PDB file of C-alpha atoms and ligand atoms in Angstrom:
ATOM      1  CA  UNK A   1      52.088-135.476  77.850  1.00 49.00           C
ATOM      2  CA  UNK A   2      51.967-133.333  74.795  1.00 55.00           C
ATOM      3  CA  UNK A   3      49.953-134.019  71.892  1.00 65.00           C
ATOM      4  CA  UNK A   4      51.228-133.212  68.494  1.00 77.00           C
ATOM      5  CA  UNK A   5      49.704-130.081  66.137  1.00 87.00           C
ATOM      6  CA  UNK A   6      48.833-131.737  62.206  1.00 89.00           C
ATOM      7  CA  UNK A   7      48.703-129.849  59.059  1.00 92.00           C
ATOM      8  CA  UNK A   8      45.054-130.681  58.870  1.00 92.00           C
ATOM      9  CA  UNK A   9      44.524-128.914  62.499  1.00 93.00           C
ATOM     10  CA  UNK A  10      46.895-125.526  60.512  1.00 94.00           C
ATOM     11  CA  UNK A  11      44.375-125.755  57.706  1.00 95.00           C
ATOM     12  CA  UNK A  12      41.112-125.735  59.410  1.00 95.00           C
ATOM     13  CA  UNK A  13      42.706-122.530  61.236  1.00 95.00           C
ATOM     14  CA  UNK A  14      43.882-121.164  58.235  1.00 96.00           C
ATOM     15  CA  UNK A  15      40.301-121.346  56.451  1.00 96.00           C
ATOM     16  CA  UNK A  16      38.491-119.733  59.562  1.00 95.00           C
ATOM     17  CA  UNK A  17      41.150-117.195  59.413  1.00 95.00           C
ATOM     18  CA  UNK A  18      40.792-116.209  56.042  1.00 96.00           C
ATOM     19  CA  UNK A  19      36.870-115.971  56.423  1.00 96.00           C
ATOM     20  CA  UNK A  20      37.720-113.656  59.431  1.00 95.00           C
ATOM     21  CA  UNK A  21      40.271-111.364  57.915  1.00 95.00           C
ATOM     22  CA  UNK A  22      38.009-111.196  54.960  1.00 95.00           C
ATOM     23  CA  UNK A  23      34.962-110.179  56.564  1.00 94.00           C
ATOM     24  CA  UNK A  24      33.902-106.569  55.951  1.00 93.00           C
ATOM     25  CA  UNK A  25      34.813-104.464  59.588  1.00 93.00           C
ATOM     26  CA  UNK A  26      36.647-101.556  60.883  1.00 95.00           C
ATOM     27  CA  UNK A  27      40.085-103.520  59.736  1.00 96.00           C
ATOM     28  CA  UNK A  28      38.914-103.862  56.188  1.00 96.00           C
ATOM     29  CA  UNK A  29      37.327-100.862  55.815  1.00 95.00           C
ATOM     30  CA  UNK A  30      40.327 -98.919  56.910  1.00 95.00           C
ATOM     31  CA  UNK A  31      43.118-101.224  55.205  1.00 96.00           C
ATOM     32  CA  UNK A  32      40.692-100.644  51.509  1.00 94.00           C
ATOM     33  CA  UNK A  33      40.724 -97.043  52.500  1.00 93.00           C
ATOM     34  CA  UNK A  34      44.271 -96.569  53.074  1.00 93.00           C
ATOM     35  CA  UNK A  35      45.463 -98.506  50.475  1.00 93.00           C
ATOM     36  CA  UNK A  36      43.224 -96.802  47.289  1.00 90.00           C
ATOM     37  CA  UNK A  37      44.269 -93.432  49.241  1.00 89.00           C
ATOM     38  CA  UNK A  38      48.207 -93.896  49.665  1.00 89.00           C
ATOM     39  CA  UNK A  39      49.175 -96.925  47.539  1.00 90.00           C
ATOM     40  CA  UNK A  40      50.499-100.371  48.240  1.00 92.00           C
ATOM     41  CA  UNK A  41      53.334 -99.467  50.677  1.00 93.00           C
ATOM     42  CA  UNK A  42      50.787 -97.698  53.006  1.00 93.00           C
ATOM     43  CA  UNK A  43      48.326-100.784  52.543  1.00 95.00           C
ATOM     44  CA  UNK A  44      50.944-103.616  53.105  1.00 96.00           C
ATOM     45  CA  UNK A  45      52.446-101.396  56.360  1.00 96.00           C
ATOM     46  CA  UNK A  46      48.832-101.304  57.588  1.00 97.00           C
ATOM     47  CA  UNK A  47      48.207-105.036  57.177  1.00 97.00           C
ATOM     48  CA  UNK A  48      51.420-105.447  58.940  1.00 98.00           C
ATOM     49  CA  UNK A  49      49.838-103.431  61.796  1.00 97.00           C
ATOM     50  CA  UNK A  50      46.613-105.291  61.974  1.00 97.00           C
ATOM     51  CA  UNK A  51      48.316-108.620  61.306  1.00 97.00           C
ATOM     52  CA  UNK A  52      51.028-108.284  63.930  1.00 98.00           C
ATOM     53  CA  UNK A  53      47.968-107.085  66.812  1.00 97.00           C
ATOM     54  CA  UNK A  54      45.827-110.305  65.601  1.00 97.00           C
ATOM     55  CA  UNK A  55      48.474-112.397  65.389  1.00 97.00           C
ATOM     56  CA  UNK A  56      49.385-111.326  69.337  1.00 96.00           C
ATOM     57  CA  UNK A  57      46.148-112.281  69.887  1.00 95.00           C
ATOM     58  CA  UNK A  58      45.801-115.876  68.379  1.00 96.00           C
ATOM     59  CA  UNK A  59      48.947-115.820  70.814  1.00 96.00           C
ATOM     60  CA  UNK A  60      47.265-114.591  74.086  1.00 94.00           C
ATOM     61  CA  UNK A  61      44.316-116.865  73.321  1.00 94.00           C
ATOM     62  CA  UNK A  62      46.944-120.031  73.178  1.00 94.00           C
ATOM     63  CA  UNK A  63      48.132-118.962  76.305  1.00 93.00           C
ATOM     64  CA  UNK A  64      45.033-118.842  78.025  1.00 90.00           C
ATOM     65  CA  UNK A  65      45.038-115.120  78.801  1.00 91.00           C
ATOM     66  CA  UNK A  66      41.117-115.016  77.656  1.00 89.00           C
ATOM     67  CA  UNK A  67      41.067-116.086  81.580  1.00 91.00           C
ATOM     68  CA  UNK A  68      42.478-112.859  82.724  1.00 92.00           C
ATOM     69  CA  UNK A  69      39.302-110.735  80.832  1.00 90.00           C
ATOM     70  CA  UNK A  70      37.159-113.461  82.624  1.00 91.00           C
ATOM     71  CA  UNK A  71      38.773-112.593  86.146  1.00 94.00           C
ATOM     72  CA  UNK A  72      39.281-108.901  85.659  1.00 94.00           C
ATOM     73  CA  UNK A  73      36.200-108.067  83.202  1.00 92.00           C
ATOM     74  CA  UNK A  74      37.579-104.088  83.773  1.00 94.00           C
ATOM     75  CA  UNK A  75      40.970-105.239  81.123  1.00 94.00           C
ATOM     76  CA  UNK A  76      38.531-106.280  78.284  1.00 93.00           C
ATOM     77  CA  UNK A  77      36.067-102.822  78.746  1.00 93.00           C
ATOM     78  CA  UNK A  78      38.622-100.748  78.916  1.00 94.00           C
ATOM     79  CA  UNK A  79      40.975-102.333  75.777  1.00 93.00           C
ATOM     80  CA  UNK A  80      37.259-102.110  73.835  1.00 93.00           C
ATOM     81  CA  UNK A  81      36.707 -98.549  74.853  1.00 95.00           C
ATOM     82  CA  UNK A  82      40.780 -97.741  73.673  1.00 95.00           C
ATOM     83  CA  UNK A  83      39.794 -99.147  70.447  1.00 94.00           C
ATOM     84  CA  UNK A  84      36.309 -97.517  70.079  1.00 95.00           C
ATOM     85  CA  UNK A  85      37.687 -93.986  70.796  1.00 96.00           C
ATOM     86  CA  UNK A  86      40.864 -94.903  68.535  1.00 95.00           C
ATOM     87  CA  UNK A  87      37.636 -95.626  65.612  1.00 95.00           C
ATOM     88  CA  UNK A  88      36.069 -92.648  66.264  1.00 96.00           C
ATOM     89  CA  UNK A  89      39.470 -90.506  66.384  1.00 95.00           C
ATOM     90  CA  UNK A  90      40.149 -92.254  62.985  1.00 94.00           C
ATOM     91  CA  UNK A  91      36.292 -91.406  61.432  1.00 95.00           C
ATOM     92  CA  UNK A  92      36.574 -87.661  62.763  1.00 95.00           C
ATOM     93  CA  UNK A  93      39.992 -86.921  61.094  1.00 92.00           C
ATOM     94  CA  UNK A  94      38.979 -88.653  58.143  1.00 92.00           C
ATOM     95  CA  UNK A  95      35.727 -86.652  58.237  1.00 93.00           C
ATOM     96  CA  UNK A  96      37.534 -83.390  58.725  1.00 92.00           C
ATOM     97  CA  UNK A  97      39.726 -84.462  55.511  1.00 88.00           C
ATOM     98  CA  UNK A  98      37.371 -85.145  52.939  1.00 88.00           C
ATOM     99  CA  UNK A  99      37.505 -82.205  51.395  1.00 86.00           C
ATOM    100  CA  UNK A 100      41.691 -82.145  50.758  1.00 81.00           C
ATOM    101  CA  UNK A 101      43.216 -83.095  47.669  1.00 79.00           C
ATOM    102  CA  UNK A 102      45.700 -85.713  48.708  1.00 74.00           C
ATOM    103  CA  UNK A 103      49.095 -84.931  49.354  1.00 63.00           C
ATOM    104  CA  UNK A 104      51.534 -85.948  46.835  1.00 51.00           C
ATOM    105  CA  UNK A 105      54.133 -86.976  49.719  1.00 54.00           C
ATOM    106  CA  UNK A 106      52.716 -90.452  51.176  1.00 58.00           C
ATOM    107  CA  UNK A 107      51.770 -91.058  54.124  1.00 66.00           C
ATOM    108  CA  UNK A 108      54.693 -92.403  56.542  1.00 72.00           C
ATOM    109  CA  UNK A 109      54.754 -96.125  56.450  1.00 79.00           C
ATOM    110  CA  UNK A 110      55.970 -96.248  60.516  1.00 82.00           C
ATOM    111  CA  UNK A 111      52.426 -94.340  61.249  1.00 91.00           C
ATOM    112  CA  UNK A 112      50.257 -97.055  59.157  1.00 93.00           C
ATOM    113  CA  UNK A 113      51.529 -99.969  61.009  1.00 96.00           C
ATOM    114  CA  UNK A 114      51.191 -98.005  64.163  1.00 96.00           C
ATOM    115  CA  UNK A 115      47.410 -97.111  63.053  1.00 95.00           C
ATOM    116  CA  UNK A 116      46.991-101.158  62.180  1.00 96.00           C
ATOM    117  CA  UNK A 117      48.383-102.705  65.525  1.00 96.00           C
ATOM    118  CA  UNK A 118      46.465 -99.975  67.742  1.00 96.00           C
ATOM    119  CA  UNK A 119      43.249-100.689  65.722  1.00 95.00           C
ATOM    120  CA  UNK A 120      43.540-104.506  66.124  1.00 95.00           C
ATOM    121  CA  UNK A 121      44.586-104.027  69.642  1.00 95.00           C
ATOM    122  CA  UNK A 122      41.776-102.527  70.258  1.00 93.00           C
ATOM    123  CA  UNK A 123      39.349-105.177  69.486  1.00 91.00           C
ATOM    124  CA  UNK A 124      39.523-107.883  72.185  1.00 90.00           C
ATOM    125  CA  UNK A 125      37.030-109.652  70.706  1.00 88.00           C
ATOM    126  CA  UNK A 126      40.169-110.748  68.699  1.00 89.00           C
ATOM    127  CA  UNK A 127      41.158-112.549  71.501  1.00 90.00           C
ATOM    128  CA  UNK A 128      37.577-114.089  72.626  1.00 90.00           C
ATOM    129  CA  UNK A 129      37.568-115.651  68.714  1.00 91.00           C
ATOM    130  CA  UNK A 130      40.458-117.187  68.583  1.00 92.00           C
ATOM    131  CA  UNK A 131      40.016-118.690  72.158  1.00 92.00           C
ATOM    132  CA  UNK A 132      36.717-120.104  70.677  1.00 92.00           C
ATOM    133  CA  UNK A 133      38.267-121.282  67.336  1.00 93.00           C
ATOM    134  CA  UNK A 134      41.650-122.755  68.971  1.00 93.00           C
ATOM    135  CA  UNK A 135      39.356-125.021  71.606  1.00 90.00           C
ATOM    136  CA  UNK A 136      37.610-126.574  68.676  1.00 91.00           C
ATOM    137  CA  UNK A 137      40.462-126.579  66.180  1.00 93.00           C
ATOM    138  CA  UNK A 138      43.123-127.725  68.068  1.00 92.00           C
ATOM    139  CA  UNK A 139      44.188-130.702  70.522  1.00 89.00           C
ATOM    140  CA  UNK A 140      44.704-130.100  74.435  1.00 86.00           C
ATOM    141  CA  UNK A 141      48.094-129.732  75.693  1.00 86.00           C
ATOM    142  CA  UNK A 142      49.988-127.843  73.076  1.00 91.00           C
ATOM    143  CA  UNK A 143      53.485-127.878  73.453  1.00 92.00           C
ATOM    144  CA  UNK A 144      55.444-124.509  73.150  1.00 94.00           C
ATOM    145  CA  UNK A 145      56.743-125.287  69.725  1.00 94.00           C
ATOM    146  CA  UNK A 146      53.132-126.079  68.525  1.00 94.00           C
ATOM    147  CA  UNK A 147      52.234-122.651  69.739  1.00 95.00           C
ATOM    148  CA  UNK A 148      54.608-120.821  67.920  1.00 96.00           C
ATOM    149  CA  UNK A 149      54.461-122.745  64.929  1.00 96.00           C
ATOM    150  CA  UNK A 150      50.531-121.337  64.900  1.00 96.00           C
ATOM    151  CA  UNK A 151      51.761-118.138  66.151  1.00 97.00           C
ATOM    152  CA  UNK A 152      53.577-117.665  63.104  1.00 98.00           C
ATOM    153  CA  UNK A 153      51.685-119.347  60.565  1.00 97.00           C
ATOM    154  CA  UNK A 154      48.691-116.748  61.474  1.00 97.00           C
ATOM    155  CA  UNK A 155      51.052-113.899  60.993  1.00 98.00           C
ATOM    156  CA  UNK A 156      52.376-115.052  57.884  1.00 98.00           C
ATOM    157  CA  UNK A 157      48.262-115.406  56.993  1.00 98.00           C
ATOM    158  CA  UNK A 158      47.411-111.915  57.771  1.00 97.00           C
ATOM    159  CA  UNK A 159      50.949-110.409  55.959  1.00 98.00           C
ATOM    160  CA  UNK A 160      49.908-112.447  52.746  1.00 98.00           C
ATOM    161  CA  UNK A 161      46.564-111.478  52.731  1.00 98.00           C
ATOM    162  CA  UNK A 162      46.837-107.637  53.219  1.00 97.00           C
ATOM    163  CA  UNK A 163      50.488-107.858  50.920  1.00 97.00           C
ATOM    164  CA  UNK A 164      47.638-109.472  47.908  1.00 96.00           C
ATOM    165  CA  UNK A 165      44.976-107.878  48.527  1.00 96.00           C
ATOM    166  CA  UNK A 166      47.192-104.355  48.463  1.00 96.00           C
ATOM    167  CA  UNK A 167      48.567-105.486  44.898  1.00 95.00           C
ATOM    168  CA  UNK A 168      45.070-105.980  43.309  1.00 92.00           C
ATOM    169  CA  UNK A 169      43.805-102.843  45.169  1.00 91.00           C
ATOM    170  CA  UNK A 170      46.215-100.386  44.223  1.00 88.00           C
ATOM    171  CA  UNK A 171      45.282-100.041  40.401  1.00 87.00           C
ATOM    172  CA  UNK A 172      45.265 -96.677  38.131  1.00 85.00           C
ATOM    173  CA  UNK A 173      41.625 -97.015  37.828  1.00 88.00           C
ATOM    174  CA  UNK A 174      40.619 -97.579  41.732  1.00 86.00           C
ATOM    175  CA  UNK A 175      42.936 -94.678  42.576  1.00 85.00           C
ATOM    176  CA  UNK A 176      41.498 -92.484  40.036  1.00 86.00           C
ATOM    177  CA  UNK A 177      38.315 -93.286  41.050  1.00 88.00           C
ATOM    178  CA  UNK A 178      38.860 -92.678  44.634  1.00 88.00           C
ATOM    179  CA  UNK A 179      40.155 -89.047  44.292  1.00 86.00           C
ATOM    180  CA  UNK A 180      37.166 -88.215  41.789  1.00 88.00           C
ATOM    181  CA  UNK A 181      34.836 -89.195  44.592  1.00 90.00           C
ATOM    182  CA  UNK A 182      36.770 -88.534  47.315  1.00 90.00           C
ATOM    183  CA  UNK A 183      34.655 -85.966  49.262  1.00 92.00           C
ATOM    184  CA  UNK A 184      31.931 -88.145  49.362  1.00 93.00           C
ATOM    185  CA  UNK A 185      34.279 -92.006  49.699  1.00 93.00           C
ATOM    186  CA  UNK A 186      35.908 -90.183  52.803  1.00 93.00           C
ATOM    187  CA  UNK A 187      32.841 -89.445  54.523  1.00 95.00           C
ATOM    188  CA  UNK A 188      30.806 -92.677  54.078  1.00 95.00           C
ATOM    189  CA  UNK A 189      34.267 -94.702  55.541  1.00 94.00           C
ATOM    190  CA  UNK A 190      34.115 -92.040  58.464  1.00 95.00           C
ATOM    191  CA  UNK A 191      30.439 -92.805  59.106  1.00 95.00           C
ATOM    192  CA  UNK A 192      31.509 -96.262  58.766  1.00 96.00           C
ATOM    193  CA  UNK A 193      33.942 -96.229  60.842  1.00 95.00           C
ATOM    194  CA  UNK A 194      32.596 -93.904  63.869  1.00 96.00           C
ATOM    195  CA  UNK A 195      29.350 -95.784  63.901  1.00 95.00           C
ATOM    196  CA  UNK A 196      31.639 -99.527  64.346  1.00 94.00           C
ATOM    197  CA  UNK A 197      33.298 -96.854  67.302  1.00 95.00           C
ATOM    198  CA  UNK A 198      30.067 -96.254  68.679  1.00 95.00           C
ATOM    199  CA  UNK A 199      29.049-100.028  68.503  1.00 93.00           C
ATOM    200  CA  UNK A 200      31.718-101.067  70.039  1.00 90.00           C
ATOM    201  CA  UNK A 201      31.019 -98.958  73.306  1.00 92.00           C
ATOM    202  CA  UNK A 202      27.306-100.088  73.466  1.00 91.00           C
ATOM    203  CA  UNK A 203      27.827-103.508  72.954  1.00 84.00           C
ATOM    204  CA  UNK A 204      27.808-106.012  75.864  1.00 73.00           C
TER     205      UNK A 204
HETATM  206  N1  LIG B 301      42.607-111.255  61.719  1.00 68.20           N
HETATM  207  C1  LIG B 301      42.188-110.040  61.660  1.00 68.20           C
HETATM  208  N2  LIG B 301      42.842-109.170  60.934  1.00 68.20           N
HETATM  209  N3  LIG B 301      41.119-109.766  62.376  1.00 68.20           N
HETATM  210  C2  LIG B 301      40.508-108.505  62.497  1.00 68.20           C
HETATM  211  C3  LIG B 301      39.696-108.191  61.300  1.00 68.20           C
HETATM  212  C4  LIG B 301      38.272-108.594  61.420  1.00 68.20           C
HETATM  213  C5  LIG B 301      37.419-108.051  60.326  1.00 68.20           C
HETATM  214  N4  LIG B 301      37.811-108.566  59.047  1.00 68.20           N
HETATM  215  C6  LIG B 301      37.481-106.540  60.288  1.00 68.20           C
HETATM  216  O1  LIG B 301      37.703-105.976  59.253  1.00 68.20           O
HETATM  217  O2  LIG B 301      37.257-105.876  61.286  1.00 68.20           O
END
């Protein structure tokens, strides 16, 4: 028999969500970055990117595909290492163009949800969290409808998040800002986001 999802179950998911999306990591740091550098389009197609790959999997996870990394441990090292070379790829280029004035054509919007749902993709660990959270959050025995209702309330979460959070970010003075200090921004978010890369290979 199938147990029925409540609106209090949604909003305990919703508040771990937030505190997830919100907490400072490769995502973040690279949704920040390309929204002060290429404006709010760029930002909101990136958060579509990143909400759209977390989002798939919150999805997985209410499947029970977290099994499958358990049974074949090779899927989940080799998704992590995708996603740590796809960091570093990310901190080199970035790295290599610190030093350019930024184009005055922005960048493609197709390419920043691309970037978003390959860097989220790349993070399993998505998966492993919201296996964790949807044991404790939810009943047993979901039935289909439940799943996609939470399917696409978290994917609503993410797009309203990143859509916001683009609005406030993409000011005069934050852009001005960033292009004074550019050189140096670019190369601390490289660091940044090479040494997440790296951590991402040597962790267990
Ligand atoms: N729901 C998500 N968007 N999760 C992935 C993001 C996790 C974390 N905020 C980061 O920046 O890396």
């Amino acid at each position: 028999m199938s147990v029925s999802l409540t609106l209090v179950d949604l909003l305990a998911f919703n508040a771990v969500l937030i505190a997830a999306i919100a907490a400072p990591g490769a995502a973040l740091l690279y949704f920040v970055k390309t929204t002060v550098a290429s404006g709010r389009a760029a930002g909101i197609a990136t958060g579509l990117g990143l909400g759209t790959a977390a989002a798939l999997w919150t999805l997985a996870a209410l499947l029970g595909l977290e099994a499958v990394f358990a049974l074949f441990p090779w899927t989940y090292t080799a998704l992590k290492l995708g996603g740590a070379a796809y960091l570093i790829w990310i901190a080199v280029q970035t790295w290599r163009h610190a030093r350019m004035p930024l184009g005055d054509a922005p960048a493609p919007r197709g390419r920043a949800v691309l970037s978003g749902l390959l860097l989220n993709l790349g993070n399993p660990k998505s998966m492993l969290f919201a296996a964790a959270v949807i044991v404790v959050v939810f009943p047993q025995g979901l039935a289909p409808a439940d799943i996609a209702v939470i399917t696409l309330n978290h994917w609503l979460l993410e797009l309203a998040f990143y859509a916001g959070f683009a609005l406030l970010l993409d000011t005069g003075p934050a852009r001005r800002g960033y292009l004074r200090l550019k050189p140096v921004l670019d190369r601390v978010a490289a660091t940044l986001l090479g040494a997440l890369g790296l951590r991402l290979i040597l962790e267990k």
